[in-house]
mmCIF file of C-alpha atoms in Angstrom:
data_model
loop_
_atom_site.group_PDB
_atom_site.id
_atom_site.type_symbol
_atom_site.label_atom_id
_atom_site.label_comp_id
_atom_site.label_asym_id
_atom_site.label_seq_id
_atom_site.Cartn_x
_atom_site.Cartn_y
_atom_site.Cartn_z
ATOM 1 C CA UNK A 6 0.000 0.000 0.000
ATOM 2 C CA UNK A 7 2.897 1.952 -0.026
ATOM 3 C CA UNK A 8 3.366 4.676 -2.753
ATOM 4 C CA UNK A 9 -0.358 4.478 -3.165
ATOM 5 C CA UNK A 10 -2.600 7.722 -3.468
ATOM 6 C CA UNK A 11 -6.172 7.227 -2.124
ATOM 7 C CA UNK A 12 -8.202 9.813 -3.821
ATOM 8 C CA UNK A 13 -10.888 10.155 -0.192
ATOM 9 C CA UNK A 14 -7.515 10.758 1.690
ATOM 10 C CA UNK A 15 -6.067 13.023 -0.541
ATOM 11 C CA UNK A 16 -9.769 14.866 -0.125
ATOM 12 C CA UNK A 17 -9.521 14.708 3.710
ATOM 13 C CA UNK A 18 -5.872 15.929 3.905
ATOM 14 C CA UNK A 19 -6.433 18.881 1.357
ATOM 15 C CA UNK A 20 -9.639 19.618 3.331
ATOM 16 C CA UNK A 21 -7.592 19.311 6.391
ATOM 17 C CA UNK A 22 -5.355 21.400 5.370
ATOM 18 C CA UNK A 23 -7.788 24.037 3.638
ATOM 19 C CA UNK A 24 -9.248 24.320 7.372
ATOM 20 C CA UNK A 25 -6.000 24.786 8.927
ATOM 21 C CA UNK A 26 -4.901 27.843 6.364
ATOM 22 C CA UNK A 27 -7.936 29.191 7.352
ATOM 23 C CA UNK A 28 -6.908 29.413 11.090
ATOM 24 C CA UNK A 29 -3.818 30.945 10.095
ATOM 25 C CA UNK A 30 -4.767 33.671 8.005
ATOM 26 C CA UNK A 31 -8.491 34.253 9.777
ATOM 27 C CA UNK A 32 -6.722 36.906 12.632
ATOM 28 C CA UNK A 33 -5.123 38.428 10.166
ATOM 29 C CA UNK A 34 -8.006 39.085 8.188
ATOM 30 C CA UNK A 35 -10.116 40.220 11.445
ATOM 31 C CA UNK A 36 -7.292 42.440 12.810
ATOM 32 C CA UNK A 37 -7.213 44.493 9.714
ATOM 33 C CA UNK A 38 -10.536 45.434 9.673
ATOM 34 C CA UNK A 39 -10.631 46.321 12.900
ATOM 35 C CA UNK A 40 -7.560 48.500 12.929
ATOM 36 C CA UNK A 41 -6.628 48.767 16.327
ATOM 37 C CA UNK A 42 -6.502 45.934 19.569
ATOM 38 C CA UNK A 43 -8.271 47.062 22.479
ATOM 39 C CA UNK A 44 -5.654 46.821 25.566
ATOM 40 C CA UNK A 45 -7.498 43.933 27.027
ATOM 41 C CA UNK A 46 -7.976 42.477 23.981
ATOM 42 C CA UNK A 47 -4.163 42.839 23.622
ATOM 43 C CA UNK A 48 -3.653 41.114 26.958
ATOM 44 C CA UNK A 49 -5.785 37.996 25.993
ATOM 45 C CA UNK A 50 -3.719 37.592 22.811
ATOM 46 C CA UNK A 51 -0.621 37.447 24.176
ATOM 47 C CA UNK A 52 -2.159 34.738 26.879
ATOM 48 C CA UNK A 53 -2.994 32.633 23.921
ATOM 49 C CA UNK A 54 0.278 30.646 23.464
ATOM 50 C CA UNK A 55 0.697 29.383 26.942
ATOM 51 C CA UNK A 56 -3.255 29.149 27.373
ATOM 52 C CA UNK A 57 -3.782 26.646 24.521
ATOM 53 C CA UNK A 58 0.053 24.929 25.263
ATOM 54 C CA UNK A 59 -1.301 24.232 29.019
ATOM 55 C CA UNK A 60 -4.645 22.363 26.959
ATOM 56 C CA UNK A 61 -2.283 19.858 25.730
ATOM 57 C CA UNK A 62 -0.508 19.212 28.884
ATOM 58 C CA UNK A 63 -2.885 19.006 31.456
ATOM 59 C CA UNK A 64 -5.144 16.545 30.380
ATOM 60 C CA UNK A 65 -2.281 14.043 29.418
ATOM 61 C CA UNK A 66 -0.826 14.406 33.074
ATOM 62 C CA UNK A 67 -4.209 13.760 34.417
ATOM 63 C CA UNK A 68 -5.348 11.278 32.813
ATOM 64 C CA UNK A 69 -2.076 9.561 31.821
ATOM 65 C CA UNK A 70 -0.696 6.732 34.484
ATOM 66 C CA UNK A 71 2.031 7.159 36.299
ATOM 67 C CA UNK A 72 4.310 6.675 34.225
ATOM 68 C CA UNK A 73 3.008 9.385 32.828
ATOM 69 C CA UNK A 74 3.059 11.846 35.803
ATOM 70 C CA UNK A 75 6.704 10.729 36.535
ATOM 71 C CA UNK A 76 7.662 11.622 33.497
ATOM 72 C CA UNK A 77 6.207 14.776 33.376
ATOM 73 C CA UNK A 78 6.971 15.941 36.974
ATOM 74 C CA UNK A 79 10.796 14.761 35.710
ATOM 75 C CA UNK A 80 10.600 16.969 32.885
ATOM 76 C CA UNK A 81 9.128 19.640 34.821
ATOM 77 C CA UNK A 82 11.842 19.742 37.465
ATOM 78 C CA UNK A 83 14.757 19.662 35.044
ATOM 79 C CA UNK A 84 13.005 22.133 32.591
ATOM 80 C CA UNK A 85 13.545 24.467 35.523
ATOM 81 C CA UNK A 86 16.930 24.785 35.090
ATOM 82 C CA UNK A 87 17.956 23.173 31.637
ATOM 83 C CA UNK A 88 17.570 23.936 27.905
ATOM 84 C CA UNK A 89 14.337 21.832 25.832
ATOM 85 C CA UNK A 90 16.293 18.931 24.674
ATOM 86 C CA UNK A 91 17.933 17.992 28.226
ATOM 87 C CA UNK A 92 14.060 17.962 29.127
ATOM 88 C CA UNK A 93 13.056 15.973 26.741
ATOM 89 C CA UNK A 94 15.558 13.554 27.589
ATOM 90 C CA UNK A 95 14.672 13.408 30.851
ATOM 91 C CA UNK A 96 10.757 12.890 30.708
ATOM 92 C CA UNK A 97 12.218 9.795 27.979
ATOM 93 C CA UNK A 98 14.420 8.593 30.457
ATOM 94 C CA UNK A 99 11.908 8.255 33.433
ATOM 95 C CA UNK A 100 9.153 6.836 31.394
ATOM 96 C CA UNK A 101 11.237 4.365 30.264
ATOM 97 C CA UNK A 102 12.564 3.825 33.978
ATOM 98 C CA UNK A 103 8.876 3.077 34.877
ATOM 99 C CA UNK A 104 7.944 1.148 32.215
ATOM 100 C CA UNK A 105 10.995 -1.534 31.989
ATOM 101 C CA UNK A 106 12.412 -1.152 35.369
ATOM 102 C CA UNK A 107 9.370 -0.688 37.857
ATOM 103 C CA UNK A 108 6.480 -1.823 35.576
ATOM 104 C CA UNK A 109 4.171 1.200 35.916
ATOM 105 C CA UNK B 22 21.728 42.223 4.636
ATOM 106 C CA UNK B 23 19.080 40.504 3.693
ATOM 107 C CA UNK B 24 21.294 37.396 3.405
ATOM 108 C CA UNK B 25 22.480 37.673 6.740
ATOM 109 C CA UNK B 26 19.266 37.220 7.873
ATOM 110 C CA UNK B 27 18.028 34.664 5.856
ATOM 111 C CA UNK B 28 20.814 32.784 7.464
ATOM 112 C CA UNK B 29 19.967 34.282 11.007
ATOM 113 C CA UNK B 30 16.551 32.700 10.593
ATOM 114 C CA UNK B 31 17.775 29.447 9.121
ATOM 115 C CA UNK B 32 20.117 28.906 12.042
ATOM 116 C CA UNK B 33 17.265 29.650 14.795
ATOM 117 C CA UNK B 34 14.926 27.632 12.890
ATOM 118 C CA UNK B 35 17.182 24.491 12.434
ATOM 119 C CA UNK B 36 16.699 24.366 16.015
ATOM 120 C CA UNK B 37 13.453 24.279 16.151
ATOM 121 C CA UNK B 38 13.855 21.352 13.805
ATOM 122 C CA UNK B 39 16.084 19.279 15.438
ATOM 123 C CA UNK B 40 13.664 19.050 18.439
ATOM 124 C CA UNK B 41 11.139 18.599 15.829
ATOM 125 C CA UNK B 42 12.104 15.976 14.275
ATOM 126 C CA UNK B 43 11.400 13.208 16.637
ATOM 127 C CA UNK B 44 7.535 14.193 16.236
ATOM 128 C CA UNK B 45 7.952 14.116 12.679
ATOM 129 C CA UNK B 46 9.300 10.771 12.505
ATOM 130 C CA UNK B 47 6.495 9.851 15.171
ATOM 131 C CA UNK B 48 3.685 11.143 12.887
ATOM 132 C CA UNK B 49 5.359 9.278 10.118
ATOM 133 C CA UNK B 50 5.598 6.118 11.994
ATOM 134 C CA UNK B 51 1.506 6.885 13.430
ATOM 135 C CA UNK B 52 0.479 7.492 9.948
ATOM 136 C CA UNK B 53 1.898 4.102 8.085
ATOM 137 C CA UNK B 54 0.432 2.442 11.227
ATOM 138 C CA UNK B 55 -3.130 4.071 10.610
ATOM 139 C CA UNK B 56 -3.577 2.982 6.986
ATOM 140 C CA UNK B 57 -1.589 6.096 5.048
ATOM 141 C CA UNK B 58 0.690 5.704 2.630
ATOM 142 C CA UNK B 59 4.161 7.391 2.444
ATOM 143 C CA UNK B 60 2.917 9.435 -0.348
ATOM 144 C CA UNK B 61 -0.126 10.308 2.035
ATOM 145 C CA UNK B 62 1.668 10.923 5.030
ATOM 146 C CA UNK B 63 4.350 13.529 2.729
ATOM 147 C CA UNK B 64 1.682 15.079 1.610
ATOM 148 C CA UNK B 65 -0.320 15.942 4.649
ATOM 149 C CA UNK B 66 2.998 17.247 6.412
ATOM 150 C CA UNK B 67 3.585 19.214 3.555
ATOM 151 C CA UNK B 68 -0.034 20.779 3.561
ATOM 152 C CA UNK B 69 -1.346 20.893 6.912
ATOM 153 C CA UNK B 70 2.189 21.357 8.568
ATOM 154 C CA UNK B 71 0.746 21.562 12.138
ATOM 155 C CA UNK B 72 1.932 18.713 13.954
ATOM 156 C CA UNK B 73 0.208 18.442 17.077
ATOM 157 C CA UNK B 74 -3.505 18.520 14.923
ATOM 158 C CA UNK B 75 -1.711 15.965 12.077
ATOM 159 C CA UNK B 76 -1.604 13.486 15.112
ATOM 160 C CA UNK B 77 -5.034 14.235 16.075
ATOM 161 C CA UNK B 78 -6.455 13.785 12.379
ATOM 162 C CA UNK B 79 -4.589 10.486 12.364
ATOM 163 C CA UNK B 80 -5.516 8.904 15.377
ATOM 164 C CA UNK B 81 -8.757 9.826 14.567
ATOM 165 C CA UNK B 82 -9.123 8.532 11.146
ATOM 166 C CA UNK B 83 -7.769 5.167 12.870
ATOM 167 C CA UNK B 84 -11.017 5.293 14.591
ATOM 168 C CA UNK B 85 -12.813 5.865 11.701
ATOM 169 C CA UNK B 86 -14.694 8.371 12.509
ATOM 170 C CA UNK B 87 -16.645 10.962 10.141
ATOM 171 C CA UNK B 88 -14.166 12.857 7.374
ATOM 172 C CA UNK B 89 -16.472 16.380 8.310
ATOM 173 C CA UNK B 90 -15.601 15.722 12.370
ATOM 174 C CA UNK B 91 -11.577 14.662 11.616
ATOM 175 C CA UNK B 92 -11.819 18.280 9.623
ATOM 176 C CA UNK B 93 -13.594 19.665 12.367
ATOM 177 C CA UNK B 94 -11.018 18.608 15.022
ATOM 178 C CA UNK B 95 -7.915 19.500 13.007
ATOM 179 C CA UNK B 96 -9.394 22.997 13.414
ATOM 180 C CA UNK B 97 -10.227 23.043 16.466
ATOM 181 C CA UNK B 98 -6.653 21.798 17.835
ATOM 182 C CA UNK B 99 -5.400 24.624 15.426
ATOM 183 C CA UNK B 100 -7.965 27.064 16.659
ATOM 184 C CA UNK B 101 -5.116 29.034 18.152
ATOM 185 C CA UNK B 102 -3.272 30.264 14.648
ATOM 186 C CA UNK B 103 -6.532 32.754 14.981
ATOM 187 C CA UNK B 104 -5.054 34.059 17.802
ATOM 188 C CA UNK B 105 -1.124 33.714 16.376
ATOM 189 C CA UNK B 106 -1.990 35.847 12.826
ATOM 190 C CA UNK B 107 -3.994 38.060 14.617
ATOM 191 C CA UNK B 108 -0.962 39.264 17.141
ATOM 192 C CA UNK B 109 1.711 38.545 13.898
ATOM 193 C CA UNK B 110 0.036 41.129 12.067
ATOM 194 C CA UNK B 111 1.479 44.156 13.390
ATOM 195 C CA UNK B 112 4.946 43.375 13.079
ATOM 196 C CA UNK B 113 4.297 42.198 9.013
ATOM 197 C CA UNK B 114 2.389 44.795 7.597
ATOM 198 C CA UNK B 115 5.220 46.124 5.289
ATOM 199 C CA UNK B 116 4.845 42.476 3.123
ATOM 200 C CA UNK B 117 3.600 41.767 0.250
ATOM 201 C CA UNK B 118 0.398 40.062 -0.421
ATOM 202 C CA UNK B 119 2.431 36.924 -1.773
ATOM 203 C CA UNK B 120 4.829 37.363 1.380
ATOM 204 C CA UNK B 121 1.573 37.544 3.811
ATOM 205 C CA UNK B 122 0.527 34.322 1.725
ATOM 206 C CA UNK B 123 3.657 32.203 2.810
ATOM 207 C CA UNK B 124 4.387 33.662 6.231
ATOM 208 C CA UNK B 125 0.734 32.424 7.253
ATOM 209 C CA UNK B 126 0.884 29.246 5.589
ATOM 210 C CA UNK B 127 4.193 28.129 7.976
ATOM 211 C CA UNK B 128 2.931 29.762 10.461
ATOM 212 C CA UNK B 129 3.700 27.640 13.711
ATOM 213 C CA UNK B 130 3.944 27.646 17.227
ATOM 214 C CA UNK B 131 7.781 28.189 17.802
ATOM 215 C CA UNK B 132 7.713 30.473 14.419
ATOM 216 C CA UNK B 133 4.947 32.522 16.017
ATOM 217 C CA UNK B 134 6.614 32.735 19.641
ATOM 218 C CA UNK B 135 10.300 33.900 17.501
ATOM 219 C CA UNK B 136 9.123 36.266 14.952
ATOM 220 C CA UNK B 137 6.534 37.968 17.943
ATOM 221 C CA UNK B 138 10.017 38.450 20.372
ATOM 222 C CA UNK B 139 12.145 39.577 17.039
ATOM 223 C CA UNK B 140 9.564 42.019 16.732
ATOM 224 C CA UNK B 141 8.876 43.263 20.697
ATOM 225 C CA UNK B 142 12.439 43.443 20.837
ATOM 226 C CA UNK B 143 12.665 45.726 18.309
ATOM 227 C CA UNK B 144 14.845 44.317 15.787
ATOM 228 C CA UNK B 145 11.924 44.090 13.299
ATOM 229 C CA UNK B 146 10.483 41.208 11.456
ATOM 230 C CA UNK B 147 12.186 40.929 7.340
ATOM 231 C CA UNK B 148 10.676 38.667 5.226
ATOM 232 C CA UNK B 149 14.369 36.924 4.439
ATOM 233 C CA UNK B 150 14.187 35.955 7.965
ATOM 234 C CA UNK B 151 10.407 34.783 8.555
ATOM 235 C CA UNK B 152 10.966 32.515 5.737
ATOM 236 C CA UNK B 153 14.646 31.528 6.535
ATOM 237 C CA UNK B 154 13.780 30.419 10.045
ATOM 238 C CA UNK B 155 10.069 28.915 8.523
ATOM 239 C CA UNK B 156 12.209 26.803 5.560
ATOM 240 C CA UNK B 157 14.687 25.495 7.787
ATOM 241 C CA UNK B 158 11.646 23.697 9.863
ATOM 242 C CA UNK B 159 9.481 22.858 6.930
ATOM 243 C CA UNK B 160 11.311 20.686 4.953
ATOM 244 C CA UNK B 161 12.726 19.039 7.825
ATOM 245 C CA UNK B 162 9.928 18.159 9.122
ATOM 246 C CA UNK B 163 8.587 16.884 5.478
ATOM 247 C CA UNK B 164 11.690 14.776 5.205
ATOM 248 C CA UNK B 165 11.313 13.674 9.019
ATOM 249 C CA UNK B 166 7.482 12.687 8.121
ATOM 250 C CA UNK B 167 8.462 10.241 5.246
ATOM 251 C CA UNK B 168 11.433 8.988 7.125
ATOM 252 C CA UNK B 169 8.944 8.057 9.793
ATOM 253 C CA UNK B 170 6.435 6.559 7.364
ATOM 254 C CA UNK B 171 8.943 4.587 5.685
ATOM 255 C CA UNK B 172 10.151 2.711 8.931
ATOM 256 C CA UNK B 173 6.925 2.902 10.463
ATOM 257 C CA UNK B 174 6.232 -0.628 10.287
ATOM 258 C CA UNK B 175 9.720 -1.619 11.418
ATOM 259 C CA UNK B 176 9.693 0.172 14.546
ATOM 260 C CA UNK B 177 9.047 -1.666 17.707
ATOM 261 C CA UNK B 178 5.822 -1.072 20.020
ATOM 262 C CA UNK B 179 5.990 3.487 20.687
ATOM 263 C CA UNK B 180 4.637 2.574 23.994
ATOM 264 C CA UNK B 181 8.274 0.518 24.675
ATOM 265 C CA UNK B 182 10.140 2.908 23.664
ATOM 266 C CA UNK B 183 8.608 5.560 25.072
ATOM 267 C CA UNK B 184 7.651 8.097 22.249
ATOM 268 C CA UNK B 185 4.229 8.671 23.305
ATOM 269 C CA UNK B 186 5.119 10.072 26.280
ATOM 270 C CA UNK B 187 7.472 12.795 24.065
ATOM 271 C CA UNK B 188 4.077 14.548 22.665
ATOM 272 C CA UNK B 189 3.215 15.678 26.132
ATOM 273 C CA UNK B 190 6.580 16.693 27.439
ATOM 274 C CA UNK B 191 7.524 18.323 24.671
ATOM 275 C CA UNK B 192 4.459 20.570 25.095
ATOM 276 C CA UNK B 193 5.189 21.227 28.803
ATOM 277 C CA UNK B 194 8.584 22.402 27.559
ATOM 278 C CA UNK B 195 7.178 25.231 25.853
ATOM 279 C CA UNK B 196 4.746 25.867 28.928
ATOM 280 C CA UNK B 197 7.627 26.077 31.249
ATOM 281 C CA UNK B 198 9.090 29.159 28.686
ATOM 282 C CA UNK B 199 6.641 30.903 29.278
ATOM 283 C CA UNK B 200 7.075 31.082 33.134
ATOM 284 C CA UNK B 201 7.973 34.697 33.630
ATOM 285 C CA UNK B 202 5.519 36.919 31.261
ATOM 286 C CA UNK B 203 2.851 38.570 33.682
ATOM 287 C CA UNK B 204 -0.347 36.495 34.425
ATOM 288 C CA UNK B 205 1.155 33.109 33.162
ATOM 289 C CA UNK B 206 -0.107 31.834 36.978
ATOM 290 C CA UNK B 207 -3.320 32.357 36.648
ATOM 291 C CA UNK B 208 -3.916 31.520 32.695
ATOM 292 C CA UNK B 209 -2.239 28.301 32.899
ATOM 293 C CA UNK B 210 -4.525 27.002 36.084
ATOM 294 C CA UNK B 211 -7.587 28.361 34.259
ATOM 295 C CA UNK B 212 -6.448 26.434 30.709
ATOM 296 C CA UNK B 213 -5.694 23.286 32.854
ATOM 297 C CA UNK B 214 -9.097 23.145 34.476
ATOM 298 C CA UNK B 215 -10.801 24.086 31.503
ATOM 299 C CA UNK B 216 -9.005 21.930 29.762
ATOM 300 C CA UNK B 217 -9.277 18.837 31.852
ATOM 301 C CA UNK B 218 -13.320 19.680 32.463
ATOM 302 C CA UNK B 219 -13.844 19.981 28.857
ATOM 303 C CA UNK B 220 -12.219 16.188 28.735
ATOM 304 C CA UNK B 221 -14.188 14.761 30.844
ATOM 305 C CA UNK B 222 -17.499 16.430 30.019
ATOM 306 C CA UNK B 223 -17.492 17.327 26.333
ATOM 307 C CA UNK B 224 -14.627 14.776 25.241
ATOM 308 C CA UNK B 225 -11.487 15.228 22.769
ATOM 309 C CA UNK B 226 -10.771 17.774 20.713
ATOM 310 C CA UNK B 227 -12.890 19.867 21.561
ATOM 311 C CA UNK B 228 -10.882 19.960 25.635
ATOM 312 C CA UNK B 229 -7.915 21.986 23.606
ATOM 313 C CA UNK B 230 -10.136 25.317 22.463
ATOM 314 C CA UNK B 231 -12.290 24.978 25.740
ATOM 315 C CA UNK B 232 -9.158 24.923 28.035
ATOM 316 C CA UNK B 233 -7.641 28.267 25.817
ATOM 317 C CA UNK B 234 -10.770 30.069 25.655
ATOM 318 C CA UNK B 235 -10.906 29.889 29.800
ATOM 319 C CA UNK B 236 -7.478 30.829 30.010
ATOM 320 C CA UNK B 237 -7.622 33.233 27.423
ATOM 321 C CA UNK B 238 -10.534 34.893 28.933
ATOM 322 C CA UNK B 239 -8.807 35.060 32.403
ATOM 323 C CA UNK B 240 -5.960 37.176 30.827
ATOM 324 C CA UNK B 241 -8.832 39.330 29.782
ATOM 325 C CA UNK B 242 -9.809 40.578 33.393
ATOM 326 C CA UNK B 243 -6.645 40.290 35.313
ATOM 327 C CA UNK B 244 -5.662 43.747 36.132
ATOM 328 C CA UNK B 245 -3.599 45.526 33.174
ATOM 329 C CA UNK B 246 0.040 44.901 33.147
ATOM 330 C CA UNK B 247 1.579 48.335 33.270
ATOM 331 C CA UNK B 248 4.791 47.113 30.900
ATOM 332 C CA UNK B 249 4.136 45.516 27.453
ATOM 333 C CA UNK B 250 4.045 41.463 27.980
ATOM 334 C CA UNK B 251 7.052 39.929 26.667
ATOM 335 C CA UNK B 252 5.224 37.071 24.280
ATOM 336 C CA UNK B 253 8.935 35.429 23.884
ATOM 337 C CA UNK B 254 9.655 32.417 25.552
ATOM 338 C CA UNK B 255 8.384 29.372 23.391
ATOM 339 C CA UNK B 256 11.340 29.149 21.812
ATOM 340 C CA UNK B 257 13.517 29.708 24.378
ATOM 341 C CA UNK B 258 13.115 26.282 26.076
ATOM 342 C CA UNK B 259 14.643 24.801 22.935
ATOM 343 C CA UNK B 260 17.739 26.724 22.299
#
């Protein structure tokens, strides 16, 4: 199946991606007719990174096992202090601890 | 000039790529496992090019459920490029409409967080370097996706070698970046209760733009930070 074009995916993924342009270019298109950003309004924009970053974290640590929250409380601790990568490595490291060492 | 930051950008973005890549390979690898072909896979990385909601679509279509709802959810986990081209569109309104064209389409989460601190900082946002620091993660991250979907099948079990639990860490990388800007307290508890409420009662995807619309509209009423927010940091965790 490899090399092989299905013509309902290749619908799906342009439509996918259709949806997703749209997301990308819709503030833009609402910011300039609206000329200026209201202070507050200002304030909630630059809250959107983090908010939407915390979405995609929160819910895995909750609901995850514990190898899960050990991996992410690793992470967390040496993300503190040290660059992305070394975190990375060390949320790897203690899930991998759990899973083949202590069986979580 | 312009060359010199063409090259700027390519350098900060190959960063960004190398901590990429993993997730590319992982999306590859998810994809051939889900039915897609490597043709399939290329061509969705190449086209969406938003990796978090390219995982989503594909563990969704594994499910089978409805084309309209995968569409739906892709746009609801990318919801937040609303927010990202709003805020971007200060710093690029000296482009061209062809310029505006390809700065939105690879516009991402680390490009977002380094062209918004390029600009706050004042250095100013050129074109050379928007699309020098967007190349240098775009076909990486093409080539990582077809990498992945090649050896897809010949990778053990992800769950013994860990790589699920990458997603998530990865993400609270860029959380932790943002530690210092003013209100990050406060929006990040109100995104993670949202978020994990909108789990449990409404159910996946829709958790991502209910958790950022609570946080969002927390940053709303808190009190009015007297100094401009610094909206830097994403990238920082990765340098």
């Amino acid at each position: 199946m490899a090399d092989q074009l299905s013509m309902d995916m290749v619908v799906l993924i342009l439509a996918a991606a259709a949806a997703t342009f749209l997301t990308r270019i819709g503030g833009y298109v609402l910011i300039t007719r609206m000329k200026s950003i209201p202070p507050r309004m200002e304030q909630a924009l630059n809250a959107v990174p983090a908010a939407v970053l915390t979405t995609l974290v929160a819910p895995a640590f909750f609901n995850g096992g514990w190898d899960f929250k050990i991996a992410m409380l690793a992470a967390l601790v040496v993300g503190i202090r040290y660059p992305g990568l070394l975190l990375l490595g060390a949320g790897w490291a203690a899930a991998m601890i759990c899973r083949h060492l202590l069986g979580f | 000039m312009n060359r010199s930051e063409f090259n700027q950008g390519l350098r900060g973005g190959l960063i960004i790529a190398l901590s990429s890549a993993p997730f590319a390979v992982l999306f590859g690898a998810v994809a051939s496992d889900n039915g897609l072909s490597v043709v399939e896979a290329g061509l969705m990385s190449a086209t969406v090019y938003a990796g978090a909601s390219q995982l989503v679509g594909i563990e969704l279509f594994g499910h089978h459920v409805a084309p309209w709802l995968i569409v739906l959810s892709v746009f609801a986990v990318n919801f937040r490029h609303i927010l990202y081209s709003a805020a971007l569109t200060r710093f690029i309104t000296h482009f061209t409409p062809l310029q505006k064209f390809l700065t939105f389409f690879v516009l991402t989460d680390p490009q977002f967080a380094e062209a918004v601190k390029r600009g706050e900082s004042g250095q100013g946002v050129t074109f050379p370097w928007y699309i020098g620091f967007g190349a240098a993660i775009y076909f990486p991250w093409l080539f990582f996706s077809v990498v992945g979907a090649f050896f897809g099948r010949m990778m053990g079990d992800p769950r013994a070698l860990a790589i699920d639990v990458l997603l998530p860490v990865y993400f609270l990388g860029l959380v932790i970046g943002f530690r210092r800007k003013p209100g990050f307290y406060p929006v990040v508890v109100a995104s993670a209760l949202g978020s994990v409420l909108g789990y449990h009662f409404v159910g996946s995807p829709w958790h991502v733009s209910i958790g950022a619309a609570v946080g969002v509209v927390v940053a709303a009423f808190l009190p009015l930070s007297t100094e401009p927010a610094p909206m830097t940091a994403a990238a920082e965790t990765e340098s």
